Coordinates of N, CA, C and O in Angstrom, one line a residue:
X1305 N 0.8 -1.2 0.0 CA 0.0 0.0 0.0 C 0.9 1.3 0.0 O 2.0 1.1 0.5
X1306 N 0.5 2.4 -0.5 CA 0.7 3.7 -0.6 C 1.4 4.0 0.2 O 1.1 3.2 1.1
X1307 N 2.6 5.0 1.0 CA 2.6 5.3 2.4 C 1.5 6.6 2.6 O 0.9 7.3 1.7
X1308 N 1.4 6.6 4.1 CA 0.2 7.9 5.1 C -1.2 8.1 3.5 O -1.9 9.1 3.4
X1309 N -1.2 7.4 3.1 CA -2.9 7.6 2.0 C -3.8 7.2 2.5 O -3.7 6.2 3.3
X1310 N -5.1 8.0 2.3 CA -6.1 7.5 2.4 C -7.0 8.3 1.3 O -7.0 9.5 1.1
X1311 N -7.7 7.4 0.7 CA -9.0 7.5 0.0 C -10.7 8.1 0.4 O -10.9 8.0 1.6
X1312 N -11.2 8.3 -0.1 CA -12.4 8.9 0.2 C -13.5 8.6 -0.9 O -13.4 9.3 -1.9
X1313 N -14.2 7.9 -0.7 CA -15.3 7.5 -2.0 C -16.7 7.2 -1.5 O -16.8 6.2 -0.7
X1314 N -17.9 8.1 -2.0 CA -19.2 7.5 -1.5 C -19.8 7.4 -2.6 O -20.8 8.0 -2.7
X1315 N -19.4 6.7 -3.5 CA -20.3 6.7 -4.9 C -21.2 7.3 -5.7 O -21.2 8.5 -5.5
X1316 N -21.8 7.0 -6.5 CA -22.5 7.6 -7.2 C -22.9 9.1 -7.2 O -22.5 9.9 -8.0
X1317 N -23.9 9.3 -5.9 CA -24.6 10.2 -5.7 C -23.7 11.9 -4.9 O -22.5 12.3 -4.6
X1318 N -24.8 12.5 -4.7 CA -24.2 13.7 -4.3 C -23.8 13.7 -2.8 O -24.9 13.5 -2.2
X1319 N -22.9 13.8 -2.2 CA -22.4 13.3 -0.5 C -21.6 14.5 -0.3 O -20.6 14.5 0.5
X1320 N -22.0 15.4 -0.9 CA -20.7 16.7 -0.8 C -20.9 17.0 0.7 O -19.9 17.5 1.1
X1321 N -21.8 17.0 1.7 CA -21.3 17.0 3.4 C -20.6 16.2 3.7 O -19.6 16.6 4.3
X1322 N -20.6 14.4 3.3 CA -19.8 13.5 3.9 C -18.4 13.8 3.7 O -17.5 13.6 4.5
X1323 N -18.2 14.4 2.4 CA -17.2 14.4 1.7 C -15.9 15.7 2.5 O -14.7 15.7 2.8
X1324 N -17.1 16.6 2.4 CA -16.5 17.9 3.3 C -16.2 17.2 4.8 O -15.1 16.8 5.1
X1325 N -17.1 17.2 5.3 CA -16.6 16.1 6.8 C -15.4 15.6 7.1 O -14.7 15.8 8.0
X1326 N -15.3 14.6 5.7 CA -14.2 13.8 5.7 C -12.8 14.9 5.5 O -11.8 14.6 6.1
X1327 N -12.9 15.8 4.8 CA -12.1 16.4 4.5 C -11.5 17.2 5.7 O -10.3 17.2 5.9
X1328 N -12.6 17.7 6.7 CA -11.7 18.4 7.8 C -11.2 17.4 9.3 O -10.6 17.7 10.3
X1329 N -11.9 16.3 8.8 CA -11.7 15.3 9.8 C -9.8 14.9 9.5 O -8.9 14.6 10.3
X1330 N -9.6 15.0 8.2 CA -8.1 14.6 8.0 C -7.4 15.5 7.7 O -6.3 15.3 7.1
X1331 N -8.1 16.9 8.0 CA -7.4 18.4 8.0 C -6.5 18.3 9.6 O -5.3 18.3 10.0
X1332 N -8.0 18.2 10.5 CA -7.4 17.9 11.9 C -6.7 16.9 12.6 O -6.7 16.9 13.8
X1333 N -6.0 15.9 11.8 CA -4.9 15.1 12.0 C -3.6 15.8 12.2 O -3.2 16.7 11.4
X1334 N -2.8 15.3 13.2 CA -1.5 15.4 13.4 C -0.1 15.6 12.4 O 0.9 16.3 12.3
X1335 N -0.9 14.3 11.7 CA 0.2 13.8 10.5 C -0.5 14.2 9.1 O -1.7 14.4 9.0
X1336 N 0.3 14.3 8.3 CA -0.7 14.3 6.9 C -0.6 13.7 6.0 O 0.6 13.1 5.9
X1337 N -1.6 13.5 5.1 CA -1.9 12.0 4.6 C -1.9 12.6 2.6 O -2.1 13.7 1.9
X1338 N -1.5 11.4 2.4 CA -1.7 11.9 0.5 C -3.0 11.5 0.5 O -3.1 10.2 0.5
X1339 N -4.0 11.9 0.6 CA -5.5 12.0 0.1 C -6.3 12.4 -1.2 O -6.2 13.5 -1.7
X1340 N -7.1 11.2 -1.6 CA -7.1 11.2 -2.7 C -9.0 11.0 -2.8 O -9.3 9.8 -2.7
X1341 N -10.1 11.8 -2.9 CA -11.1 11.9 -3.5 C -11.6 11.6 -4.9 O -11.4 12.2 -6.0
X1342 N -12.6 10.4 -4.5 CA -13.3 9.9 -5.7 C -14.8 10.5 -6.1 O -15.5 9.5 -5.8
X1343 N -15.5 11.5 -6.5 CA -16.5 11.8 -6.5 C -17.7 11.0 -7.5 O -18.9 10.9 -7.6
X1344 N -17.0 10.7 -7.8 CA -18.0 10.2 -9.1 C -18.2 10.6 -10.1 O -17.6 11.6 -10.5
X1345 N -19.4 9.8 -11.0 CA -19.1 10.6 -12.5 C -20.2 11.7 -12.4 O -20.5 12.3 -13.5
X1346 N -20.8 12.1 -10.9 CA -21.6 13.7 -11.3 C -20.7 14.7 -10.6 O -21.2 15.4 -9.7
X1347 N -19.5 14.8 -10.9 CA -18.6 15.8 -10.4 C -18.6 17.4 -10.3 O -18.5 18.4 -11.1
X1348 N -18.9 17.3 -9.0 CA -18.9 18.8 -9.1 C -17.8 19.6 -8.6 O -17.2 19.3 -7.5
X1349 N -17.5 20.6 -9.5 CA -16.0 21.1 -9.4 C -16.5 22.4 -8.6 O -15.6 23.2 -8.4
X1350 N -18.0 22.9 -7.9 CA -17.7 23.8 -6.3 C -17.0 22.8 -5.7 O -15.8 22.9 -5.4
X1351 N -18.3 21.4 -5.4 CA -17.4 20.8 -4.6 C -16.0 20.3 -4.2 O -15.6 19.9 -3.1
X1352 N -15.5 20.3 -5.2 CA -14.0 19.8 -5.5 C -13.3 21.3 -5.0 O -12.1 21.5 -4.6
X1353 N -13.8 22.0 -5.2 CA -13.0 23.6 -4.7 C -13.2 24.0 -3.1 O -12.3 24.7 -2.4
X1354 N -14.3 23.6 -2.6 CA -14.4 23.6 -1.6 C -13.4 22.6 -0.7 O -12.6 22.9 0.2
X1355 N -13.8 21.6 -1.2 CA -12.4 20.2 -0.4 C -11.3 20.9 -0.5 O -10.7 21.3 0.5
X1356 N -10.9 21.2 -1.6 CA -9.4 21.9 -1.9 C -9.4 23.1 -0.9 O -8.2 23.1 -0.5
X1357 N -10.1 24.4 -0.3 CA -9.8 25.2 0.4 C -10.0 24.3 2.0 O -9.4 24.8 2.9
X1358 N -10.4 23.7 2.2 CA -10.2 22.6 3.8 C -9.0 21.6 3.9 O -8.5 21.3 5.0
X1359 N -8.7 21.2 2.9 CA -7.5 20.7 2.3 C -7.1 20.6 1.4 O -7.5 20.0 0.4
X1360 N -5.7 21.6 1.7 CA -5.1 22.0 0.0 C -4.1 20.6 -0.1 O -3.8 20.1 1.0
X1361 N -3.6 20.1 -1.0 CA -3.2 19.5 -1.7 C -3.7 18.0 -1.8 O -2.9 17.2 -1.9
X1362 N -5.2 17.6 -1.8 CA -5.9 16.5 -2.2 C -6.1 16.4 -3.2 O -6.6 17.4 -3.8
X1363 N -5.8 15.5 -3.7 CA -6.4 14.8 -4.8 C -7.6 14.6 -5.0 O -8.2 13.9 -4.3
X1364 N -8.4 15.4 -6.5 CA -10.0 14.8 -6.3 C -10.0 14.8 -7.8 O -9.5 15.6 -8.6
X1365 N -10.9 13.6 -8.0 CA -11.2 13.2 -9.3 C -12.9 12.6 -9.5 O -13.7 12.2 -8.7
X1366 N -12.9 12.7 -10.5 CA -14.5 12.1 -11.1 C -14.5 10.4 -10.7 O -14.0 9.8 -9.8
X1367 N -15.5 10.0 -11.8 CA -15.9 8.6 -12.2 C -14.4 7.6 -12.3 O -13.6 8.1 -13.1
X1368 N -14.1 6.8 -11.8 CA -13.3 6.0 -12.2 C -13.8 4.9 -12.6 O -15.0 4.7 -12.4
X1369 N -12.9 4.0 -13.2 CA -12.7 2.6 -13.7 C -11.8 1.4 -12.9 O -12.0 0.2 -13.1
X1370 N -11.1 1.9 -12.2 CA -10.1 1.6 -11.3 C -10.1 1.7 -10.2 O -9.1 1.8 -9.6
X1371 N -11.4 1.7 -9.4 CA -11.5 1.9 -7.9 C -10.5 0.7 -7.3 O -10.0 1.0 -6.2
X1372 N -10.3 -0.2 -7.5 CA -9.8 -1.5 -7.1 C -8.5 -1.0 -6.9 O -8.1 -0.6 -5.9
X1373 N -8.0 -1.1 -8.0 CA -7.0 -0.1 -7.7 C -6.4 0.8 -7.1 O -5.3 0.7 -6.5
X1374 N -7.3 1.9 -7.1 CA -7.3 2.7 -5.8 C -7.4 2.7 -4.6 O -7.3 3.6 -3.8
X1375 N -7.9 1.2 -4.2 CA -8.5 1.1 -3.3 C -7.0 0.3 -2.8 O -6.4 0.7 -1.8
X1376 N -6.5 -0.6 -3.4 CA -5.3 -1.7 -3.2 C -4.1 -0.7 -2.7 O -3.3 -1.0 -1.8
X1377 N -4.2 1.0 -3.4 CA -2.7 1.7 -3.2 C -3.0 2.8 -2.1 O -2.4 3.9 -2.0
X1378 N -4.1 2.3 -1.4 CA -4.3 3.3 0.0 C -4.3 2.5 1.2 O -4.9 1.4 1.4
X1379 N -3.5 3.3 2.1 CA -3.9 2.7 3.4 C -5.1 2.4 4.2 O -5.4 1.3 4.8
X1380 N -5.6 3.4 4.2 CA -7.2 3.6 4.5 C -8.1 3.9 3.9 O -8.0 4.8 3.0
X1381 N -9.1 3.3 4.0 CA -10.4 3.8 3.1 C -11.5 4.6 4.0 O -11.5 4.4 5.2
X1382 N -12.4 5.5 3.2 CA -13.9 6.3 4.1 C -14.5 5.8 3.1 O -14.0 5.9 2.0
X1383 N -15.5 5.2 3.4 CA -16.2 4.8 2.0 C -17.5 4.6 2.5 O -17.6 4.3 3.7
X1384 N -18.9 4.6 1.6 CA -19.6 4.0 1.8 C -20.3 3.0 2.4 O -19.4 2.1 2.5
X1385 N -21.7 2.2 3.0 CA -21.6 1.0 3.5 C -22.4 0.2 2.8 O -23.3 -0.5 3.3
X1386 N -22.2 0.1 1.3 CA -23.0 0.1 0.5 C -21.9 -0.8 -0.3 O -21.2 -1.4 0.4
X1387 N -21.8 -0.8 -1.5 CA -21.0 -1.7 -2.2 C -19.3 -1.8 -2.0 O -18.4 -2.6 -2.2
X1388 N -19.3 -0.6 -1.8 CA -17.9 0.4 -1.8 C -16.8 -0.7 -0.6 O -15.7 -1.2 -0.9
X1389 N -17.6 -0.8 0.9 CA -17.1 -1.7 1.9 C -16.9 -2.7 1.1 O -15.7 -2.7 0.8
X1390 N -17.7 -3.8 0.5 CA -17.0 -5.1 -0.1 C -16.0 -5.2 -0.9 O -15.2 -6.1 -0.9
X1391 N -16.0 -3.8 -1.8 CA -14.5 -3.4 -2.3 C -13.3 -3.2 -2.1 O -12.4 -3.7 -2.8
X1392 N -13.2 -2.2 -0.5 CA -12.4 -2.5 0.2 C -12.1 -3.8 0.9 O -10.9 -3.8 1.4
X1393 N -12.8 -4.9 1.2 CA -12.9 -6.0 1.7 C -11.9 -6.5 1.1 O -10.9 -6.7 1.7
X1394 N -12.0 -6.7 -0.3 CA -11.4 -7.5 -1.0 C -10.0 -6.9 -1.9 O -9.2 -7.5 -2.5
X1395 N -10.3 -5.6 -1.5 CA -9.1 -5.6 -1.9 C -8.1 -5.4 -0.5 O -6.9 -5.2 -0.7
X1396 N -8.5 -5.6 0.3 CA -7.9 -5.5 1.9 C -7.4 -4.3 2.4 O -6.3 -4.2 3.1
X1397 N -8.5 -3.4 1.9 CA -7.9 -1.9 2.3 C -8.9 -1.6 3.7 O -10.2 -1.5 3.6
X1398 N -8.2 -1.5 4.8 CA -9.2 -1.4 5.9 C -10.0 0.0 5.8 O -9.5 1.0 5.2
X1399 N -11.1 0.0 6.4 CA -11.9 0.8 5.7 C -12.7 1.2 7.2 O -12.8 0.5 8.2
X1400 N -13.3 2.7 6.9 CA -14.2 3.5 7.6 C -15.1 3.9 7.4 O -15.1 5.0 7.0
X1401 N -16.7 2.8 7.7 CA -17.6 3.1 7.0 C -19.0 4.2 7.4 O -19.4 4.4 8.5
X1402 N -19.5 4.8 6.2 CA -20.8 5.6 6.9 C -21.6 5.6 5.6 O -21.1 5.8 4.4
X1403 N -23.0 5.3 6.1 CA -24.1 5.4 5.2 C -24.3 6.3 4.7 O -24.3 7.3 5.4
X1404 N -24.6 6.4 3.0 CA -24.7 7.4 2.5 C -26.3 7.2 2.0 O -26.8 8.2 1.5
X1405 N -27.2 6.1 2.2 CA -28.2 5.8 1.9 C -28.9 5.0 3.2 O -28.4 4.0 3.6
X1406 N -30.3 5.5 3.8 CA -30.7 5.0 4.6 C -31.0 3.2 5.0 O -31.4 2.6 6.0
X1407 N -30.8 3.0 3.7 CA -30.9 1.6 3.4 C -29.6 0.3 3.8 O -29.6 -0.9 3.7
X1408 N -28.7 1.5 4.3 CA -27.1 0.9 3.9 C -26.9 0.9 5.6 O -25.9 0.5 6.2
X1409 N -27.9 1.4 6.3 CA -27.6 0.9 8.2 C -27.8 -0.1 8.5 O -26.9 -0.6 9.1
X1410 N -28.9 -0.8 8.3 CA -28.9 -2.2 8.6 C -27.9 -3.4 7.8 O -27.4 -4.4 8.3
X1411 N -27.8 -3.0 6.3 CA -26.9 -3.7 5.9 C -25.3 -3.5 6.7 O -24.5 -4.4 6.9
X1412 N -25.2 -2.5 7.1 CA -23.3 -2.1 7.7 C -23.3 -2.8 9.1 O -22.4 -3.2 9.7
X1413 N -24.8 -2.8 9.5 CA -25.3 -3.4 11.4 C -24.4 -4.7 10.8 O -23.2 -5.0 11.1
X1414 N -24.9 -5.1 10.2 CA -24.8 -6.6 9.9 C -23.4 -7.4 9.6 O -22.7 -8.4 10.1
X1415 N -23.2 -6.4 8.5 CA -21.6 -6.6 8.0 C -20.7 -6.1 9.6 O -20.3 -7.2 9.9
X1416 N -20.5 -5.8 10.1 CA -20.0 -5.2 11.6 C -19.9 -6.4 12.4 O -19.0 -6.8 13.0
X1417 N -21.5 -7.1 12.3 CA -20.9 -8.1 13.6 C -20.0 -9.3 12.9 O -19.5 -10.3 13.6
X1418 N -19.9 -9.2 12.1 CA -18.6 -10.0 11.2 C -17.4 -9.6 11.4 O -16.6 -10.1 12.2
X1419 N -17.2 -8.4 10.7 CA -16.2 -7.9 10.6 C -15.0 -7.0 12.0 O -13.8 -7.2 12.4
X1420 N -16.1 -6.2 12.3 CA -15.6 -5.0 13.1 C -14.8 -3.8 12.9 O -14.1 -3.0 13.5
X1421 N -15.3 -4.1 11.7 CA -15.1 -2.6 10.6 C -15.7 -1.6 11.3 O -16.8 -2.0 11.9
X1422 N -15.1 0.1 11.5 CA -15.5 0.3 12.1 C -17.0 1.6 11.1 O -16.8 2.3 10.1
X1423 N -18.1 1.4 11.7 CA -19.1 1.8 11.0 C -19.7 3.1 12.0 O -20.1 2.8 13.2
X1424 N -19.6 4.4 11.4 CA -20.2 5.6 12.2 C -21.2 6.0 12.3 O -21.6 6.8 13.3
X1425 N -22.0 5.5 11.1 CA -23.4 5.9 11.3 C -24.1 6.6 10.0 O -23.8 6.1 8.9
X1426 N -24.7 7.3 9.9 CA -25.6 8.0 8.8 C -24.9 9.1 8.5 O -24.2 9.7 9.3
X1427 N -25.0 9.5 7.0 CA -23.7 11.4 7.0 C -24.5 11.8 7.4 O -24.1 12.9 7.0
X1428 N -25.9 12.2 8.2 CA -26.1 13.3 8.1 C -25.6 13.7 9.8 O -25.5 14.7 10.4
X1429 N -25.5 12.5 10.2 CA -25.3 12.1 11.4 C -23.9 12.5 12.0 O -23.6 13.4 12.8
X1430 N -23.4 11.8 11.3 CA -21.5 11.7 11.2 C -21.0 13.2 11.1 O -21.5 14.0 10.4
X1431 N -19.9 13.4 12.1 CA -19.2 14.7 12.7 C -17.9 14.6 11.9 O -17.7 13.5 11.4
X1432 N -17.3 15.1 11.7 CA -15.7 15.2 11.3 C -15.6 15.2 12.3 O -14.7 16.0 12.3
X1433 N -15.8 14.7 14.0 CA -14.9 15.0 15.1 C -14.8 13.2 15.1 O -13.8 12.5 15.3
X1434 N -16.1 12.7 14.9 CA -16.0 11.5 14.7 C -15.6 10.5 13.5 O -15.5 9.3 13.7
X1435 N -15.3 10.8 12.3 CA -14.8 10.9 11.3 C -12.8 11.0 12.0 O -11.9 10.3 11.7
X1436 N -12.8 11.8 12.7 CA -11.4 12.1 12.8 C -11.1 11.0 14.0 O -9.9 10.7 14.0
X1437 N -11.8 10.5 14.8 CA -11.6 9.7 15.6 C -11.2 8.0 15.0 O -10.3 7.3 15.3
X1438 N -12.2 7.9 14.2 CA -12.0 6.6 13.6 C -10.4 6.8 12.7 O -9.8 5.7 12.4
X1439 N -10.2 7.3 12.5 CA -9.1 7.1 11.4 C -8.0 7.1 12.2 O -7.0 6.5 11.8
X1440 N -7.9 7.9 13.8 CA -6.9 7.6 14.9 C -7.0 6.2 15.2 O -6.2 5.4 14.9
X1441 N -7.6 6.1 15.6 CA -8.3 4.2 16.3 C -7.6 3.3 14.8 O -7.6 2.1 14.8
X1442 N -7.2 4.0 13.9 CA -6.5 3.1 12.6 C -5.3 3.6 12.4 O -4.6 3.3 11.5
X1443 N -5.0 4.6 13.4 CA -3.2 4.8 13.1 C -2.4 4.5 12.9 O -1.6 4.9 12.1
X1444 N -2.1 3.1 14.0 CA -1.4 2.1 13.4 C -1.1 1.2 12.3 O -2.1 1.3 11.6
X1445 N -0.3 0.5 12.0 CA -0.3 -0.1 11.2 C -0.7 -1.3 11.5 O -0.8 -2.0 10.5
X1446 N -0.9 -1.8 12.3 CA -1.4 -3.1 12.9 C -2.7 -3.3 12.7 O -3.4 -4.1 12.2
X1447 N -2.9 -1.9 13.2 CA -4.8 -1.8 13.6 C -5.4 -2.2 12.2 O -6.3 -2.9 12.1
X1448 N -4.7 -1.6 11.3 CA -5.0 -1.0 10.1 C -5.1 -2.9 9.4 O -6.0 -3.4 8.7
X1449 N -3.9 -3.5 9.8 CA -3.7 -4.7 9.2 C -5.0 -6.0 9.5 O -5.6 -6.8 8.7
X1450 N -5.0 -5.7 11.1 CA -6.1 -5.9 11.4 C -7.7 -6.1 10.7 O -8.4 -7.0 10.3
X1451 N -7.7 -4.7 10.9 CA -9.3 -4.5 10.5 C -9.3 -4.8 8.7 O -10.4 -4.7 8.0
X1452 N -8.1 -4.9 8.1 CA -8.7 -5.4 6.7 C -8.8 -7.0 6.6 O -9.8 -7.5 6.0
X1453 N -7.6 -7.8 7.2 CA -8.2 -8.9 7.6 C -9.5 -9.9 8.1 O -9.8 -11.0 7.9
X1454 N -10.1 -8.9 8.8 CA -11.2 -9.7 9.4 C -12.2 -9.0 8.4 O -13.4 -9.5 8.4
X1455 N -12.1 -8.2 7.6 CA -13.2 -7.9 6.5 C -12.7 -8.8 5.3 O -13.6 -9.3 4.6
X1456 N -11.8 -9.0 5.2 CA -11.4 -9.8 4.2 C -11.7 -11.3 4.1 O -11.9 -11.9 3.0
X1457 N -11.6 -11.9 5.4 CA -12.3 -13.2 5.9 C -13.3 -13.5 5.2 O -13.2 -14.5 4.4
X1458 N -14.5 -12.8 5.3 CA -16.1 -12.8 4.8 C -16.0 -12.5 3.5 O -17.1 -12.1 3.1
X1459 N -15.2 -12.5 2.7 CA -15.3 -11.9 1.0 C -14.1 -13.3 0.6 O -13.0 -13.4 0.9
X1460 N -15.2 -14.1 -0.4 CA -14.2 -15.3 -1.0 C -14.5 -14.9 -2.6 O -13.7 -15.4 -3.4
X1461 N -15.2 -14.4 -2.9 CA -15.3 -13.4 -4.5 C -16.3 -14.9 -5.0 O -16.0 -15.2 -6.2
X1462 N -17.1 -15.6 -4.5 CA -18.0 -16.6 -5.0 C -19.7 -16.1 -4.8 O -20.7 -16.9 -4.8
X1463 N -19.6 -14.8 -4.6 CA -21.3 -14.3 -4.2 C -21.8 -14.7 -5.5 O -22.5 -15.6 -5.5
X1464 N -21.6 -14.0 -6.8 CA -22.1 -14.9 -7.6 C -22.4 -15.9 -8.1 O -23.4 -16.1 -8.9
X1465 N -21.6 -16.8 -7.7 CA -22.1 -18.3 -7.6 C -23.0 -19.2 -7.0 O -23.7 -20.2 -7.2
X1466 N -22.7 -18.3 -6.0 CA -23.9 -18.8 -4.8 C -25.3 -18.4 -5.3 O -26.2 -19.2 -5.4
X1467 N -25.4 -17.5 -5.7 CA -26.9 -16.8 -5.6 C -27.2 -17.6 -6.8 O -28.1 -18.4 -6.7
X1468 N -26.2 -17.5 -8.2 CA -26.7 -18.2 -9.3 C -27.0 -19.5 -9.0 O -28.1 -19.8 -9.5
X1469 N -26.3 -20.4 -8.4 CA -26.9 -21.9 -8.1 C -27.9 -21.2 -7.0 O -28.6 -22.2 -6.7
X1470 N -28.3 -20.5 -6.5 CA -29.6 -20.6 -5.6 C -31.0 -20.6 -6.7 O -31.9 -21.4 -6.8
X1471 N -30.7 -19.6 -7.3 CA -31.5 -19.4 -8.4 C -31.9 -20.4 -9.7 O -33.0 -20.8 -10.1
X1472 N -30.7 -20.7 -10.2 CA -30.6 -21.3 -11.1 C -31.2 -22.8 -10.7 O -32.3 -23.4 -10.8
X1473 N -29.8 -23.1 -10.0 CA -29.6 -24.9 -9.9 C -30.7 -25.5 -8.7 O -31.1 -26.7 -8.8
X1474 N -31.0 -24.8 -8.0 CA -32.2 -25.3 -7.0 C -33.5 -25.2 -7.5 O -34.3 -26.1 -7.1
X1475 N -34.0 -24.1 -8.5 CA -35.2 -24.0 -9.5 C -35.9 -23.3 -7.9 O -37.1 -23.2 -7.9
X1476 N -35.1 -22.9 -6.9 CA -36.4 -22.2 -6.0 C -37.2 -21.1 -6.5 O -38.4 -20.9 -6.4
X1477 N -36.1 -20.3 -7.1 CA -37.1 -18.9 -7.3 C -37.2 -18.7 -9.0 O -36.6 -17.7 -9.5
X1478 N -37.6 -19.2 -9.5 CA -37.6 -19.1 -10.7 C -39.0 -20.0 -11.4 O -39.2 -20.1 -12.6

């Protein structure tokens, strides 16, 4: 992985609070980090100007093709608890999760008592003071080694297969 990086990605939609959040949560860090913002492909360049005056020298970019990628050459992830977490799972990037969709709480409840990823809660909810706490609680490199491991446990890259023999080869739902 990258050295002192972390990523920031809540997909698709518009998160420009989470985003800002996250931004002063790793303003008020000790150390500083190569930080790198994924906005997506509805990119808005206030919002990207705004991150940039909370923290100057991040990285922010549109829609990618390469999140995996990106996700493999950071230390940490903020992401989503939505698709974005199993991404990091797999690619074993330990990760800091918060709902960007009310739908995505009970799914992160869930993924959590597996994992112990650590999950903060709803953006509208979520503080940059708490935001900035979770990413201490991952300072280490252990911690950090840690919590991608035990997310990584739960991710064998066979969900498709499963569901397709549920579907398919059982004839239950179909």
């Amino acid at each position: 992985n990258a050295k002192d990086s972390i990523l920031i990605a809540f997909g698709g939609g518009s998160y420009d609070a989470a985003y800002l959040k996250s931004a002063r949560a790793i303003f008020d860090q000790e150390k500083s980090f190569k930080t790198t913002f994924v906005l997506g492909y509805d990119y808005n360049q206030d919002l990207a100007d705004e991150i940039l005056r909370e923290l100057p020298g991040a990285i922010i970019i549109g829609g990618v093709n390469n999140m995996a990628e990106l996700m493999a050459q950071s230390d940490l992830a903020i992401v989503s608890a939505g698709y974005l977490k199993l991404e990091a799972a797999v690619t074993r990037t330990p990760a800091i999760l918060i709902a960007t969709q009310w739908h995505q709480i009970p799914l992160a409840m869930e993924y959590i008592k597996h994992t112990n990823v650590p999950f903060l809660g709803y953006k509208s909810f979520v503080t940059s003071d708490l935001i900035s706490q979770g990413i201490l609680n991952l300072k280490s490199k252990r911690s950090r080694e840690r919590a991608a491991d035990q997310a990584s446990d739960i991710t064998d890259g066979l969900g498709f297969e499963r569901v397709y023999n549920l579907i398919f080869k059982t004839g239950k739902y179909v």
